[in-house]
PDB file of C-alpha atoms and ligand atoms in Angstrom:
ATOM      1  CA  MET A   1     -21.442  17.445  14.619  1.00  0.00           C
ATOM      2  CA  THR A   2     -21.000  14.446  12.711  1.00  0.00           C
ATOM      3  CA  GLY A   3     -22.465  14.087   9.120  1.00  0.00           C
ATOM      4  CA  LYS A   4     -23.328  11.175   6.836  1.00  0.00           C
ATOM      5  CA  PHE A   5     -21.245   9.153   5.129  1.00  0.00           C
ATOM      6  CA  ILE A   6     -22.969   7.293   2.222  1.00  0.00           C
ATOM      7  CA  THR A   7     -20.957   5.561  -0.222  1.00  0.00           C
ATOM      8  CA  PHE A   8     -21.618   3.884  -3.889  1.00  0.00           C
ATOM      9  CA  GLU A   9     -20.830   0.147  -4.874  1.00  0.00           C
ATOM     10  CA  GLY A  10     -20.956  -2.091  -7.937  1.00  0.00           C
ATOM     11  CA  PRO A  11     -19.648  -3.577 -10.972  1.00  0.00           C
ATOM     12  CA  ASP A  12     -17.402  -1.307 -13.364  1.00  0.00           C
ATOM     13  CA  GLY A  13     -19.841   0.226 -15.737  1.00  0.00           C
ATOM     14  CA  SER A  14     -22.988   0.125 -13.452  1.00  0.00           C
ATOM     15  CA  GLY A  15     -23.476   3.617 -13.803  1.00  0.00           C
ATOM     16  CA  LYS A  16     -22.532   4.648 -10.253  1.00  0.00           C
ATOM     17  CA  SER A  17     -20.722   8.422 -11.391  1.00  0.00           C
ATOM     18  CA  THR A  18     -24.355   9.549 -13.584  1.00  0.00           C
ATOM     19  CA  VAL A  19     -26.265   8.246 -10.041  1.00  0.00           C
ATOM     20  CA  ILE A  20     -24.174  10.175  -7.867  1.00  0.00           C
ATOM     21  CA  LYS A  21     -24.031  13.763  -9.635  1.00  0.00           C
ATOM     22  CA  ALA A  22     -27.710  13.239  -9.829  1.00  0.00           C
ATOM     23  CA  VAL A  23     -28.129  12.238  -6.022  1.00  0.00           C
ATOM     24  CA  GLU A  24     -25.496  15.424  -5.328  1.00  0.00           C
ATOM     25  CA  GLU A  25     -28.197  17.983  -6.995  1.00  0.00           C
ATOM     26  CA  PHE A  26     -30.750  17.054  -5.967  1.00  0.00           C
ATOM     27  CA  LEU A  27     -29.594  16.950  -2.051  1.00  0.00           C
ATOM     28  CA  LYS A  28     -28.040  20.476  -3.019  1.00  0.00           C
ATOM     29  CA  SER A  29     -31.151  21.887  -3.870  1.00  0.00           C
ATOM     30  CA  GLU A  30     -32.504  21.002  -0.776  1.00  0.00           C
ATOM     31  CA  GLY A  31     -30.265  22.509   1.003  1.00  0.00           C
ATOM     32  CA  TYR A  32     -27.568  20.012   2.105  1.00  0.00           C
ATOM     33  CA  ASN A  33     -24.241  20.999   2.725  1.00  0.00           C
ATOM     34  CA  ILE A  34     -22.651  18.170  -0.021  1.00  0.00           C
ATOM     35  CA  LEU A  35     -19.090  16.380  -0.427  1.00  0.00           C
ATOM     36  CA  THR A  36     -18.865  14.487  -3.243  1.00  0.00           C
ATOM     37  CA  THR A  37     -16.070  12.222  -3.910  1.00  0.00           C
ATOM     38  CA  ARG A  38     -14.278   9.411  -5.412  1.00  0.00           C
ATOM     39  CA  GLU A  39     -12.202   6.593  -4.266  1.00  0.00           C
ATOM     40  CA  PRO A  40      -9.342   6.087  -5.756  1.00  0.00           C
ATOM     41  CA  GLY A  41      -8.819   9.604  -5.615  1.00  0.00           C
ATOM     42  CA  GLY A  42     -10.219  12.558  -4.882  1.00  0.00           C
ATOM     43  CA  ILE A  43      -7.318  14.511  -3.188  1.00  0.00           C
ATOM     44  CA  ARG A  44      -4.058  14.671  -5.042  1.00  0.00           C
ATOM     45  CA  ILE A  45      -1.836  12.278  -3.375  1.00  0.00           C
ATOM     46  CA  ALA A  46      -4.528   9.404  -3.793  1.00  0.00           C
ATOM     47  CA  GLU A  47      -5.019  10.908  -7.444  1.00  0.00           C
ATOM     48  CA  ASP A  48      -1.391  10.153  -7.900  1.00  0.00           C
ATOM     49  CA  ILE A  49      -1.726   6.505  -6.633  1.00  0.00           C
ATOM     50  CA  ARG A  50      -5.005   5.695  -9.119  1.00  0.00           C
ATOM     51  CA  LYS A  51      -2.840   6.111 -11.756  1.00  0.00           C
ATOM     52  CA  VAL A  52      -0.301   4.004 -11.119  1.00  0.00           C
ATOM     53  CA  ILE A  53      -3.165   1.103 -10.008  1.00  0.00           C
ATOM     54  CA  LEU A  54      -4.901   2.051 -12.944  1.00  0.00           C
ATOM     55  CA  SER A  55      -1.964   2.221 -15.501  1.00  0.00           C
ATOM     56  CA  LYS A  56      -2.105  -0.376 -18.522  1.00  0.00           C
ATOM     57  CA  GLU A  57       1.437  -0.764 -18.419  1.00  0.00           C
ATOM     58  CA  ASN A  58       1.585  -1.874 -14.517  1.00  0.00           C
ATOM     59  CA  THR A  59       0.185  -5.669 -15.607  1.00  0.00           C
ATOM     60  CA  MET A  60       3.172  -7.109 -13.253  1.00  0.00           C
ATOM     61  CA  MET A  61       1.211  -5.223 -10.280  1.00  0.00           C
ATOM     62  CA  SER A  62       1.063  -7.859  -7.904  1.00  0.00           C
ATOM     63  CA  GLY A  63      -2.557  -8.338  -6.164  1.00  0.00           C
ATOM     64  CA  ARG A  64      -0.790  -7.752  -2.758  1.00  0.00           C
ATOM     65  CA  ALA A  65       0.759  -4.492  -4.128  1.00  0.00           C
ATOM     66  CA  GLU A  66      -2.467  -3.658  -5.743  1.00  0.00           C
ATOM     67  CA  ALA A  67      -4.526  -4.198  -2.432  1.00  0.00           C
ATOM     68  CA  LEU A  68      -2.368  -2.005  -0.289  1.00  0.00           C
ATOM     69  CA  LEU A  69      -1.890   0.993  -2.771  1.00  0.00           C
ATOM     70  CA  TYR A  70      -5.570   0.742  -2.516  1.00  0.00           C
ATOM     71  CA  ALA A  71      -5.319   1.176   1.314  1.00  0.00           C
ATOM     72  CA  ALA A  72      -2.603   3.769   1.413  1.00  0.00           C
ATOM     73  CA  SER A  73      -4.959   5.781  -0.871  1.00  0.00           C
ATOM     74  CA  ARG A  74      -8.026   5.295   1.041  1.00  0.00           C
ATOM     75  CA  ALA A  75      -6.311   6.464   4.197  1.00  0.00           C
ATOM     76  CA  GLN A  76      -5.153   9.698   2.619  1.00  0.00           C
ATOM     77  CA  HIS A  77      -8.398  10.342   1.357  1.00  0.00           C
ATOM     78  CA  LEU A  78      -9.987   9.512   4.769  1.00  0.00           C
ATOM     79  CA  ALA A  79      -7.663  11.850   6.568  1.00  0.00           C
ATOM     80  CA  GLU A  80      -7.324  14.583   4.319  1.00  0.00           C
ATOM     81  CA  LYS A  81     -10.962  14.773   2.982  1.00  0.00           C
ATOM     82  CA  VAL A  82     -13.753  12.649   4.069  1.00  0.00           C
ATOM     83  CA  GLN A  83     -13.116  12.638   8.232  1.00  0.00           C
ATOM     84  CA  PRO A  84     -12.808  17.021   8.005  1.00  0.00           C
ATOM     85  CA  ALA A  85     -15.790  16.598   5.971  1.00  0.00           C
ATOM     86  CA  LEU A  86     -17.870  14.625   8.525  1.00  0.00           C
ATOM     87  CA  SER A  87     -16.594  16.638  11.119  1.00  0.00           C
ATOM     88  CA  GLU A  88     -18.064  19.634   9.439  1.00  0.00           C
ATOM     89  CA  GLY A  89     -21.462  17.690   9.551  1.00  0.00           C
ATOM     90  CA  LYS A  90     -21.413  17.883   5.674  1.00  0.00           C
ATOM     91  CA  VAL A  91     -23.342  14.603   4.006  1.00  0.00           C
ATOM     92  CA  VAL A  92     -20.080  13.012   2.135  1.00  0.00           C
ATOM     93  CA  LEU A  93     -20.913  11.077  -1.222  1.00  0.00           C
ATOM     94  CA  CYS A  94     -18.314   8.501  -2.235  1.00  0.00           C
ATOM     95  CA  ASP A  95     -17.905   6.611  -5.372  1.00  0.00           C
ATOM     96  CA  ARG A  96     -16.349   3.352  -3.655  1.00  0.00           C
ATOM     97  CA  PHE A  97     -14.755   2.684  -0.385  1.00  0.00           C
ATOM     98  CA  VAL A  98     -13.610  -0.349   1.303  1.00  0.00           C
ATOM     99  CA  ASP A  99     -16.228  -3.009  -0.054  1.00  0.00           C
ATOM    100  CA  SER A 100     -14.206  -2.333  -3.782  1.00  0.00           C
ATOM    101  CA  SER A 101     -11.546  -3.761  -2.286  1.00  0.00           C
ATOM    102  CA  LEU A 102     -13.191  -6.551  -0.432  1.00  0.00           C
ATOM    103  CA  ALA A 103     -15.006  -7.417  -3.530  1.00  0.00           C
ATOM    104  CA  TYR A 104     -12.115  -6.600  -6.194  1.00  0.00           C
ATOM    105  CA  GLN A 105      -9.066  -7.958  -4.137  1.00  0.00           C
ATOM    106  CA  GLY A 106     -10.628  -9.696  -1.544  1.00  0.00           C
ATOM    107  CA  TYR A 107     -12.737 -11.894  -3.729  1.00  0.00           C
ATOM    108  CA  GLY A 108     -11.599 -11.290  -7.307  1.00  0.00           C
ATOM    109  CA  ARG A 109      -7.637 -11.319  -6.878  1.00  0.00           C
ATOM    110  CA  GLU A 110      -8.408 -14.301  -3.961  1.00  0.00           C
ATOM    111  CA  LEU A 111      -6.644 -12.691  -1.671  1.00  0.00           C
ATOM    112  CA  GLY A 112      -8.881 -13.432   1.309  1.00  0.00           C
ATOM    113  CA  ILE A 113     -12.177 -10.852   2.167  1.00  0.00           C
ATOM    114  CA  ASP A 114     -11.072 -11.320   5.403  1.00  0.00           C
ATOM    115  CA  GLU A 115      -6.845 -10.947   4.803  1.00  0.00           C
ATOM    116  CA  VAL A 116      -8.161  -7.346   2.987  1.00  0.00           C
ATOM    117  CA  TRP A 117     -10.147  -5.945   5.333  1.00  0.00           C
ATOM    118  CA  ASN A 118      -7.452  -6.419   8.168  1.00  0.00           C
ATOM    119  CA  ILE A 119      -5.175  -4.454   5.895  1.00  0.00           C
ATOM    120  CA  ASN A 120      -8.012  -2.011   5.318  1.00  0.00           C
ATOM    121  CA  LYS A 121      -8.828  -2.109   9.442  1.00  0.00           C
ATOM    122  CA  PHE A 122      -5.233  -0.120   9.432  1.00  0.00           C
ATOM    123  CA  ALA A 123      -6.095   2.245   7.187  1.00  0.00           C
ATOM    124  CA  ILE A 124      -9.752   3.625   7.951  1.00  0.00           C
ATOM    125  CA  GLY A 125      -9.575   2.743  11.812  1.00  0.00           C
ATOM    126  CA  ASP A 126     -13.087   2.342  12.448  1.00  0.00           C
ATOM    127  CA  VAL A 127     -14.971   4.498   9.910  1.00  0.00           C
ATOM    128  CA  LEU A 128     -17.405   2.499   8.206  1.00  0.00           C
ATOM    129  CA  PRO A 129     -19.702   4.208   5.505  1.00  0.00           C
ATOM    130  CA  ASP A 130     -23.510   4.798   7.333  1.00  0.00           C
ATOM    131  CA  LEU A 131     -25.090   3.355   4.289  1.00  0.00           C
ATOM    132  CA  THR A 132     -23.613   2.014   1.031  1.00  0.00           C
ATOM    133  CA  ILE A 133     -25.710   2.049  -2.674  1.00  0.00           C
ATOM    134  CA  PHE A 134     -25.262  -1.046  -4.178  1.00  0.00           C
ATOM    135  CA  ILE A 135     -25.961  -0.704  -7.966  1.00  0.00           C
ATOM    136  CA  ASP A 136     -27.060  -4.149  -8.862  1.00  0.00           C
ATOM    137  CA  ILE A 137     -26.209  -4.756 -12.740  1.00  0.00           C
ATOM    138  CA  PRO A 138     -24.533  -8.143 -14.030  1.00  0.00           C
ATOM    139  CA  PRO A 139     -20.658  -8.133 -14.631  1.00  0.00           C
ATOM    140  CA  HIS A 140     -21.199  -8.672 -18.781  1.00  0.00           C
ATOM    141  CA  VAL A 141     -23.662  -5.663 -19.072  1.00  0.00           C
ATOM    142  CA  GLY A 142     -21.599  -3.097 -16.999  1.00  0.00           C
ATOM    143  CA  LEU A 143     -18.305  -4.151 -19.214  1.00  0.00           C
ATOM    144  CA  ASN A 144     -20.525  -4.267 -22.230  1.00  0.00           C
ATOM    145  CA  ARG A 145     -21.167  -0.494 -21.234  1.00  0.00           C
ATOM    146  CA  VAL A 146     -17.999   0.525 -20.534  1.00  0.00           C
ATOM    147  CA  GLN A 147     -16.463  -0.543 -23.667  1.00  0.00           C
ATOM    148  CA  LYS A 148     -18.704   0.968 -25.400  1.00  0.00           C
ATOM    149  CA  SER A 149     -18.723   4.716 -23.659  1.00  0.00           C
ATOM    150  CA  THR A 150     -15.926   7.389 -24.378  1.00  0.00           C
ATOM    151  CA  ARG A 151     -14.144   6.958 -21.476  1.00  0.00           C
ATOM    152  CA  LYS A 152     -10.519   5.456 -21.823  1.00  0.00           C
ATOM    153  CA  LEU A 153     -10.086   1.420 -20.678  1.00  0.00           C
ATOM    154  CA  ASP A 154      -7.903   0.987 -17.191  1.00  0.00           C
ATOM    155  CA  ARG A 155      -6.014  -1.819 -16.589  1.00  0.00           C
ATOM    156  CA  LEU A 156      -9.035  -3.038 -14.442  1.00  0.00           C
ATOM    157  CA  ASP A 157     -11.615  -3.118 -17.065  1.00  0.00           C
ATOM    158  CA  LEU A 158      -9.275  -4.610 -19.470  1.00  0.00           C
ATOM    159  CA  GLU A 159      -9.203  -7.772 -16.891  1.00  0.00           C
ATOM    160  CA  THR A 160     -11.524 -10.604 -17.873  1.00  0.00           C
ATOM    161  CA  LEU A 161     -15.276 -11.516 -17.678  1.00  0.00           C
ATOM    162  CA  GLU A 162     -14.335 -14.398 -14.967  1.00  0.00           C
ATOM    163  CA  PHE A 163     -13.124 -11.720 -12.807  1.00  0.00           C
ATOM    164  CA  HIS A 164     -15.498  -9.177 -12.804  1.00  0.00           C
ATOM    165  CA  GLU A 165     -18.165 -12.226 -12.360  1.00  0.00           C
ATOM    166  CA  LYS A 166     -15.779 -13.085  -9.376  1.00  0.00           C
ATOM    167  CA  VAL A 167     -15.985  -9.866  -7.987  1.00  0.00           C
ATOM    168  CA  TYR A 168     -19.952  -9.337  -8.661  1.00  0.00           C
ATOM    169  CA  GLN A 169     -20.088 -12.648  -6.565  1.00  0.00           C
ATOM    170  CA  GLY A 170     -17.521 -11.339  -3.857  1.00  0.00           C
ATOM    171  CA  TYR A 171     -20.033  -8.150  -3.425  1.00  0.00           C
ATOM    172  CA  LYS A 172     -22.818 -10.548  -2.451  1.00  0.00           C
ATOM    173  CA  ILE A 173     -20.892 -11.995   0.091  1.00  0.00           C
ATOM    174  CA  ILE A 174     -20.383  -8.213   1.755  1.00  0.00           C
ATOM    175  CA  ILE A 175     -23.647  -7.865   1.228  1.00  0.00           C
ATOM    176  CA  GLU A 176     -24.319  -9.930   3.416  1.00  0.00           C
ATOM    177  CA  LYS A 177     -21.965  -9.683   5.993  1.00  0.00           C
ATOM    178  CA  PHE A 178     -23.033  -5.477   6.552  1.00  0.00           C
ATOM    179  CA  LYS A 179     -26.637  -6.055   5.441  1.00  0.00           C
ATOM    180  CA  ASP A 180     -27.461  -3.476   8.152  1.00  0.00           C
ATOM    181  CA  ARG A 181     -25.880  -0.759   5.650  1.00  0.00           C
ATOM    182  CA  PHE A 182     -26.521  -1.713   2.484  1.00  0.00           C
ATOM    183  CA  VAL A 183     -29.239  -1.206   0.090  1.00  0.00           C
ATOM    184  CA  ILE A 184     -29.567  -2.940  -3.545  1.00  0.00           C
ATOM    185  CA  ILE A 185     -30.576  -1.240  -6.394  1.00  0.00           C
ATOM    186  CA  ASP A 186     -31.799  -2.845  -9.329  1.00  0.00           C
ATOM    187  CA  GLY A 187     -29.191  -1.248 -12.291  1.00  0.00           C
ATOM    188  CA  ASN A 188     -30.909  -3.131 -15.194  1.00  0.00           C
ATOM    189  CA  ASN A 189     -33.454  -0.079 -15.253  1.00  0.00           C
ATOM    190  CA  PRO A 190     -33.564   2.925 -16.729  1.00  0.00           C
ATOM    191  CA  VAL A 191     -31.217   5.573 -15.371  1.00  0.00           C
ATOM    192  CA  GLU A 192     -34.112   7.617 -14.688  1.00  0.00           C
ATOM    193  CA  THR A 193     -35.864   4.744 -12.224  1.00  0.00           C
ATOM    194  CA  VAL A 194     -32.248   3.816 -10.983  1.00  0.00           C
ATOM    195  CA  ILE A 195     -31.649   7.519  -9.833  1.00  0.00           C
ATOM    196  CA  GLU A 196     -35.102   7.830  -8.414  1.00  0.00           C
ATOM    197  CA  ASP A 197     -34.705   4.654  -6.250  1.00  0.00           C
ATOM    198  CA  THR A 198     -31.734   5.830  -5.228  1.00  0.00           C
ATOM    199  CA  LEU A 199     -33.092   9.072  -4.496  1.00  0.00           C
ATOM    200  CA  GLN A 200     -36.139   7.782  -2.203  1.00  0.00           C
ATOM    201  CA  VAL A 201     -33.677   5.096  -0.674  1.00  0.00           C
ATOM    202  CA  ILE A 202     -31.451   8.659   0.977  1.00  0.00           C
ATOM    203  CA  LYS A 203     -34.340  10.441   1.536  1.00  0.00           C
ATOM    204  CA  THR A 204     -35.627   7.902   3.342  1.00  0.00           C
ATOM    205  CA  TYR A 205     -32.163   7.419   5.371  1.00  0.00           C
ATOM    206  CA  LEU A 206     -31.424  11.462   6.383  1.00  0.00           C
TER     207      LEU A 206
HETATM  208  P1  TMP B 301     -14.004   3.632 -10.820  1.00  0.00           P
HETATM  209  O1  TMP B 301     -13.905   3.402 -11.957  1.00  0.00           O
HETATM  210  O2  TMP B 301     -15.268   3.266 -10.420  1.00  0.00           O
HETATM  211  O3  TMP B 301     -13.541   4.847 -10.462  1.00  0.00           O
HETATM  212  O4  TMP B 301     -13.053   2.449  -9.789  1.00  0.00           O
HETATM  213  C1  TMP B 301     -11.712   2.375 -10.786  1.00  0.00           C
HETATM  214  C2  TMP B 301     -11.492   1.037 -10.539  1.00  0.00           C
HETATM  215  O5  TMP B 301     -10.720   0.435  -9.634  1.00  0.00           O
HETATM  216  C3  TMP B 301     -12.645   0.054 -10.764  1.00  0.00           C
HETATM  217  O6  TMP B 301     -12.636  -1.348 -11.608  1.00  0.00           O
HETATM  218  C4  TMP B 301     -13.019  -0.727  -9.347  1.00  0.00           C
HETATM  219  C5  TMP B 301     -11.603  -0.720  -8.997  1.00  0.00           C
HETATM  220  N1  TMP B 301     -10.953  -0.444  -7.327  1.00  0.00           N
HETATM  221  C6  TMP B 301     -10.638  -1.505  -6.887  1.00  0.00           C
HETATM  222  O7  TMP B 301     -10.587  -2.867  -7.831  1.00  0.00           O
HETATM  223  N2  TMP B 301     -10.638  -1.691  -5.284  1.00  0.00           N
HETATM  224  C7  TMP B 301     -10.647  -0.683  -4.822  1.00  0.00           C
HETATM  225  O8  TMP B 301     -10.603  -0.343  -3.321  1.00  0.00           O
HETATM  226  C8  TMP B 301     -11.277   0.350  -5.390  1.00  0.00           C
HETATM  227  C9  TMP B 301     -11.732   2.118  -4.901  1.00  0.00           C
HETATM  228  C10 TMP B 301     -11.467   0.503  -6.778  1.00  0.00           C
END
């Protein structure tokens, strides 16, 4: 039995976590067997790598090292958590996956989408999401939300608006490249609408 792998992408501050929580609650109430997880993280080794990547002290980290660390955490998370859940037939809801690396490291850090894709192929083999929800908000709106929120700012949040705008352009390229599995949700709407729109897409898909 194989489950379904659903990933959520978007600029920082797009509201992914709130949407994922609502999707999880709804699908559980419908009797689906759900695993909710996130990248980078989701298991101890990957959470440890997350701390290294996002620490504000690590401003000297090179773009290549950053890309490799994300890929390493992804490989472990996939092997230890995502793949076993999919083999058990679960619906896996994952906050960010390889598309984040393509957009942030490939395009934002200018390492090249193809280069970053290649190292990630080594990390993930042929596991790709069945469906990817992109919550679409302009990067400056997202960053504003992050700055106003109570959560601690990390190294990536502190990047310039230009960087986040580049990441956003990168996403647009990646969505075009993988248009069969991407669905764009308008993140400018009130959160209830964003949740409703996302649920509609997922219900139809499942
Ligand atoms: P989060 O705030 O959505 O948990 O993600 C942490 C940060 O890491 C966010 O700024 C996006 C960034 N990121 C990458 O740059 N590359 C990746 O591959 C992933 C998964 C996240």
